[in-house]
mmCIF file of C-alpha atoms in Angstrom:
data_model
loop_
_atom_site.group_PDB
_atom_site.id
_atom_site.type_symbol
_atom_site.label_atom_id
_atom_site.label_comp_id
_atom_site.label_asym_id
_atom_site.label_seq_id
_atom_site.Cartn_x
_atom_site.Cartn_y
_atom_site.Cartn_z
ATOM 1 C CA MET A 62 20.414 -43.329 128.834
ATOM 2 C CA TYR A 63 21.484 -40.499 127.222
ATOM 3 C CA LYS A 64 19.729 -39.798 123.752
ATOM 4 C CA PHE A 65 23.466 -40.172 122.052
ATOM 5 C CA ASP A 66 23.663 -43.291 122.696
ATOM 6 C CA SER A 67 23.017 -44.668 119.356
ATOM 7 C CA THR A 68 25.619 -42.118 117.997
ATOM 8 C CA TYR A 69 27.833 -43.686 120.294
ATOM 9 C CA ASN A 70 27.494 -46.884 119.129
ATOM 10 C CA ILE A 71 27.811 -46.135 115.876
ATOM 11 C CA PHE A 72 30.590 -43.516 115.268
ATOM 12 C CA ASN A 73 31.971 -43.756 118.721
ATOM 13 C CA SER A 74 31.537 -40.305 119.320
ATOM 14 C CA THR A 75 28.878 -38.539 122.038
ATOM 15 C CA GLN A 76 29.142 -35.050 122.755
ATOM 16 C CA TYR A 77 30.563 -35.525 126.112
ATOM 17 C CA SER A 78 33.764 -36.630 124.693
ATOM 18 C CA SER A 79 36.801 -34.973 123.297
ATOM 19 C CA LYS A 80 37.099 -36.612 119.799
ATOM 20 C CA THR A 81 40.418 -35.368 118.477
ATOM 21 C CA PHE A 82 42.234 -37.800 120.349
ATOM 22 C CA SER A 83 39.951 -40.743 120.836
ATOM 23 C CA LEU A 84 38.061 -40.822 117.535
ATOM 24 C CA LYS A 85 37.477 -44.767 116.890
ATOM 25 C CA PRO A 86 36.355 -46.265 113.812
ATOM 26 C CA PRO A 87 32.789 -46.505 113.127
ATOM 27 C CA VAL A 88 30.805 -49.758 113.951
ATOM 28 C CA LEU A 89 27.912 -51.512 112.829
ATOM 29 C CA LEU A 90 28.288 -49.506 109.096
ATOM 30 C CA ASP A 91 27.984 -51.496 105.806
ATOM 31 C CA GLU A 92 30.229 -50.471 103.135
ATOM 32 C CA LEU A 93 28.281 -47.999 101.758
ATOM 33 C CA ASP A 94 27.843 -46.431 104.857
ATOM 34 C CA SER A 95 31.111 -46.837 105.472
ATOM 35 C CA TYR A 96 32.146 -44.960 102.194
ATOM 36 C CA ARG A 97 29.592 -42.378 103.096
ATOM 37 C CA TYR A 98 31.037 -41.670 106.463
ATOM 38 C CA ILE A 99 34.879 -41.254 104.360
ATOM 39 C CA VAL A 100 32.912 -38.714 102.405
ATOM 40 C CA GLY A 101 31.918 -36.596 105.612
ATOM 41 C CA PHE A 102 35.143 -37.036 106.963
ATOM 42 C CA ILE A 103 37.116 -35.298 103.982
ATOM 43 C CA ASP A 104 34.402 -32.839 104.007
ATOM 44 C CA GLY A 105 35.528 -32.314 107.786
ATOM 45 C CA ASP A 106 39.072 -33.019 107.851
ATOM 46 C CA GLY A 107 40.642 -33.592 104.474
ATOM 47 C CA CYS A 108 42.096 -31.776 101.495
ATOM 48 C CA ILE A 109 41.116 -32.174 98.265
ATOM 49 C CA ARG A 110 43.439 -29.844 95.684
ATOM 50 C CA ILE A 111 45.416 -29.147 92.927
ATOM 51 C CA ASP A 112 49.240 -29.030 93.052
ATOM 52 C CA ASN A 113 51.504 -26.528 91.425
ATOM 53 C CA LYS A 114 52.145 -29.889 89.460
ATOM 54 C CA ASN A 115 48.475 -29.587 88.138
ATOM 55 C CA ASP A 116 48.006 -32.912 90.273
ATOM 56 C CA LEU A 117 45.442 -34.132 92.137
ATOM 57 C CA VAL A 118 45.657 -34.110 96.023
ATOM 58 C CA LEU A 119 43.820 -35.818 98.644
ATOM 59 C CA ALA A 120 44.944 -35.857 101.945
ATOM 60 C CA ILE A 121 43.441 -36.213 104.952
ATOM 61 C CA SER A 122 44.635 -35.606 108.728
ATOM 62 C CA SER A 123 43.631 -36.617 111.904
ATOM 63 C CA SER A 124 45.300 -37.047 115.700
ATOM 64 C CA SER A 125 43.700 -40.440 115.596
ATOM 65 C CA PHE A 126 45.771 -43.238 114.098
ATOM 66 C CA ALA A 127 42.949 -45.565 114.452
ATOM 67 C CA ILE A 128 40.432 -43.727 112.102
ATOM 68 C CA LEU A 129 43.282 -43.429 109.256
ATOM 69 C CA ASP A 130 44.017 -46.687 110.048
ATOM 70 C CA TRP A 131 40.350 -47.532 109.216
ATOM 71 C CA ILE A 132 40.263 -45.006 105.949
ATOM 72 C CA ARG A 133 43.181 -46.463 104.628
ATOM 73 C CA ASN A 134 42.128 -49.925 104.674
ATOM 74 C CA LYS A 135 38.419 -49.113 103.186
ATOM 75 C CA LEU A 136 40.193 -47.086 100.354
ATOM 76 C CA TYR A 137 42.593 -49.658 99.517
ATOM 77 C CA LYS A 138 39.536 -52.036 98.877
ATOM 78 C CA ILE A 139 38.372 -49.842 95.921
ATOM 79 C CA GLU A 140 41.707 -49.482 94.636
ATOM 80 C CA ASN A 141 43.741 -51.645 91.893
ATOM 81 C CA GLN A 142 45.588 -53.183 94.257
ATOM 82 C CA GLU A 143 47.740 -54.913 91.686
ATOM 83 C CA LYS A 144 48.918 -51.225 90.914
ATOM 84 C CA TYR A 145 49.354 -49.585 94.005
ATOM 85 C CA ARG A 146 51.223 -50.363 97.569
ATOM 86 C CA PHE A 147 49.479 -49.911 100.569
ATOM 87 C CA PRO A 148 49.825 -46.663 101.659
ATOM 88 C CA ASN A 149 51.771 -45.467 104.009
ATOM 89 C CA ILE A 150 50.136 -42.995 107.063
ATOM 90 C CA ASN A 151 52.988 -40.213 108.171
ATOM 91 C CA ASN A 152 53.026 -38.649 111.502
ATOM 92 C CA LYS A 153 53.885 -35.094 111.412
ATOM 93 C CA GLN A 154 54.968 -33.008 114.973
ATOM 94 C CA TYR A 155 54.244 -29.141 114.396
ATOM 95 C CA GLY A 156 56.711 -28.436 117.345
ATOM 96 C CA ILE A 157 56.182 -26.483 120.094
ATOM 97 C CA LYS A 158 52.772 -24.558 121.630
ATOM 98 C CA LYS A 159 52.848 -20.964 122.638
ATOM 99 C CA ASP A 160 52.597 -22.261 126.024
ATOM 100 C CA GLY A 161 55.680 -24.687 125.702
ATOM 101 C CA SER A 162 53.800 -27.587 125.754
ATOM 102 C CA LEU A 163 54.490 -29.934 122.831
ATOM 103 C CA VAL A 164 52.078 -30.264 120.000
ATOM 104 C CA GLU A 165 50.083 -33.848 120.284
ATOM 105 C CA PRO A 166 50.957 -36.383 117.361
ATOM 106 C CA HIS A 167 49.304 -35.321 114.119
ATOM 107 C CA TRP A 168 48.644 -38.009 111.588
ATOM 108 C CA SER A 169 48.033 -37.417 107.322
ATOM 109 C CA LEU A 170 47.278 -39.933 104.572
ATOM 110 C CA ARG A 171 47.850 -38.627 101.459
ATOM 111 C CA TYR A 172 46.903 -39.662 97.655
ATOM 112 C CA GLY A 173 48.026 -38.031 94.555
ATOM 113 C CA CYS A 174 47.597 -37.932 90.521
ATOM 114 C CA MET A 175 45.485 -40.967 89.094
ATOM 115 C CA ARG A 176 45.498 -42.518 92.322
ATOM 116 C CA ALA A 177 43.582 -39.795 94.362
ATOM 117 C CA TYR A 178 41.473 -39.140 90.931
ATOM 118 C CA ASN A 179 40.235 -42.527 91.242
ATOM 119 C CA ILE A 180 39.348 -42.721 94.737
ATOM 120 C CA LEU A 181 38.103 -39.319 94.380
ATOM 121 C CA ASN A 182 36.149 -40.037 91.674
ATOM 122 C CA TYR A 183 34.628 -43.491 92.816
ATOM 123 C CA LEU A 184 33.614 -41.253 96.526
ATOM 124 C CA ASN A 185 31.768 -38.907 94.169
ATOM 125 C CA ASP A 186 29.548 -40.801 92.884
ATOM 126 C CA ILE A 187 27.934 -42.428 96.376
ATOM 127 C CA GLU A 188 25.033 -40.585 97.179
ATOM 128 C CA VAL A 189 25.117 -38.923 100.290
ATOM 129 C CA PRO A 190 22.770 -35.500 101.484
ATOM 130 C CA PHE A 191 25.208 -32.641 101.220
ATOM 131 C CA LYS A 192 28.775 -32.228 100.176
ATOM 132 C CA LEU A 193 31.462 -29.538 100.179
ATOM 133 C CA ASP A 194 31.595 -28.044 96.213
ATOM 134 C CA ARG A 195 34.401 -25.998 97.173
ATOM 135 C CA LYS A 196 36.250 -29.496 97.835
ATOM 136 C CA TRP A 197 34.406 -31.969 95.217
ATOM 137 C CA ASN A 198 34.322 -29.390 92.635
ATOM 138 C CA MET A 199 38.537 -30.259 92.521
ATOM 139 C CA ILE A 200 37.750 -33.711 90.443
ATOM 140 C CA ASN A 201 36.285 -31.654 87.270
ATOM 141 C CA LYS A 202 39.295 -29.253 87.430
ATOM 142 C CA TYR A 203 41.204 -31.769 87.572
ATOM 143 C CA LYS A 204 39.591 -33.387 84.503
ATOM 144 C CA LEU A 205 39.629 -30.500 82.569
ATOM 145 C CA LEU A 206 43.841 -29.894 83.401
ATOM 146 C CA LYS A 207 44.581 -33.431 82.152
ATOM 147 C CA ASP A 208 41.720 -34.088 79.303
ATOM 148 C CA ILE A 209 39.994 -36.712 80.993
ATOM 149 C CA LYS A 210 36.831 -38.166 79.402
#
């Protein structure tokens, strides 16, 4: 047994696998740990920004449709489901690499305005050992722009 077996069992990833296209949703996580995982995923493969219309945007990208689908389902549980429809996952194809090979499918999950604010505000309240300030501080900048108390 490798010392990474427990990591594989929970996060479906090891140092020996290429997670770019094979990453699967984590298993054996309770709800709180699921949201902690999502916070970390946003830190790694997410973007929190204010666009040119001063709207807050949350975008999460991956080459794994399965992981984005899992994240989308988890985030939908914390949303006002009467107000918002189930979000789409968009497929982006970025063309041809320099060597002539095709770029692999790239998936994106996007939220904007108050929908992004509500999700990010919820996730920001979850305690994790570390968050990237440059991303999560966008919530406070948005509050100031929109005069949200």
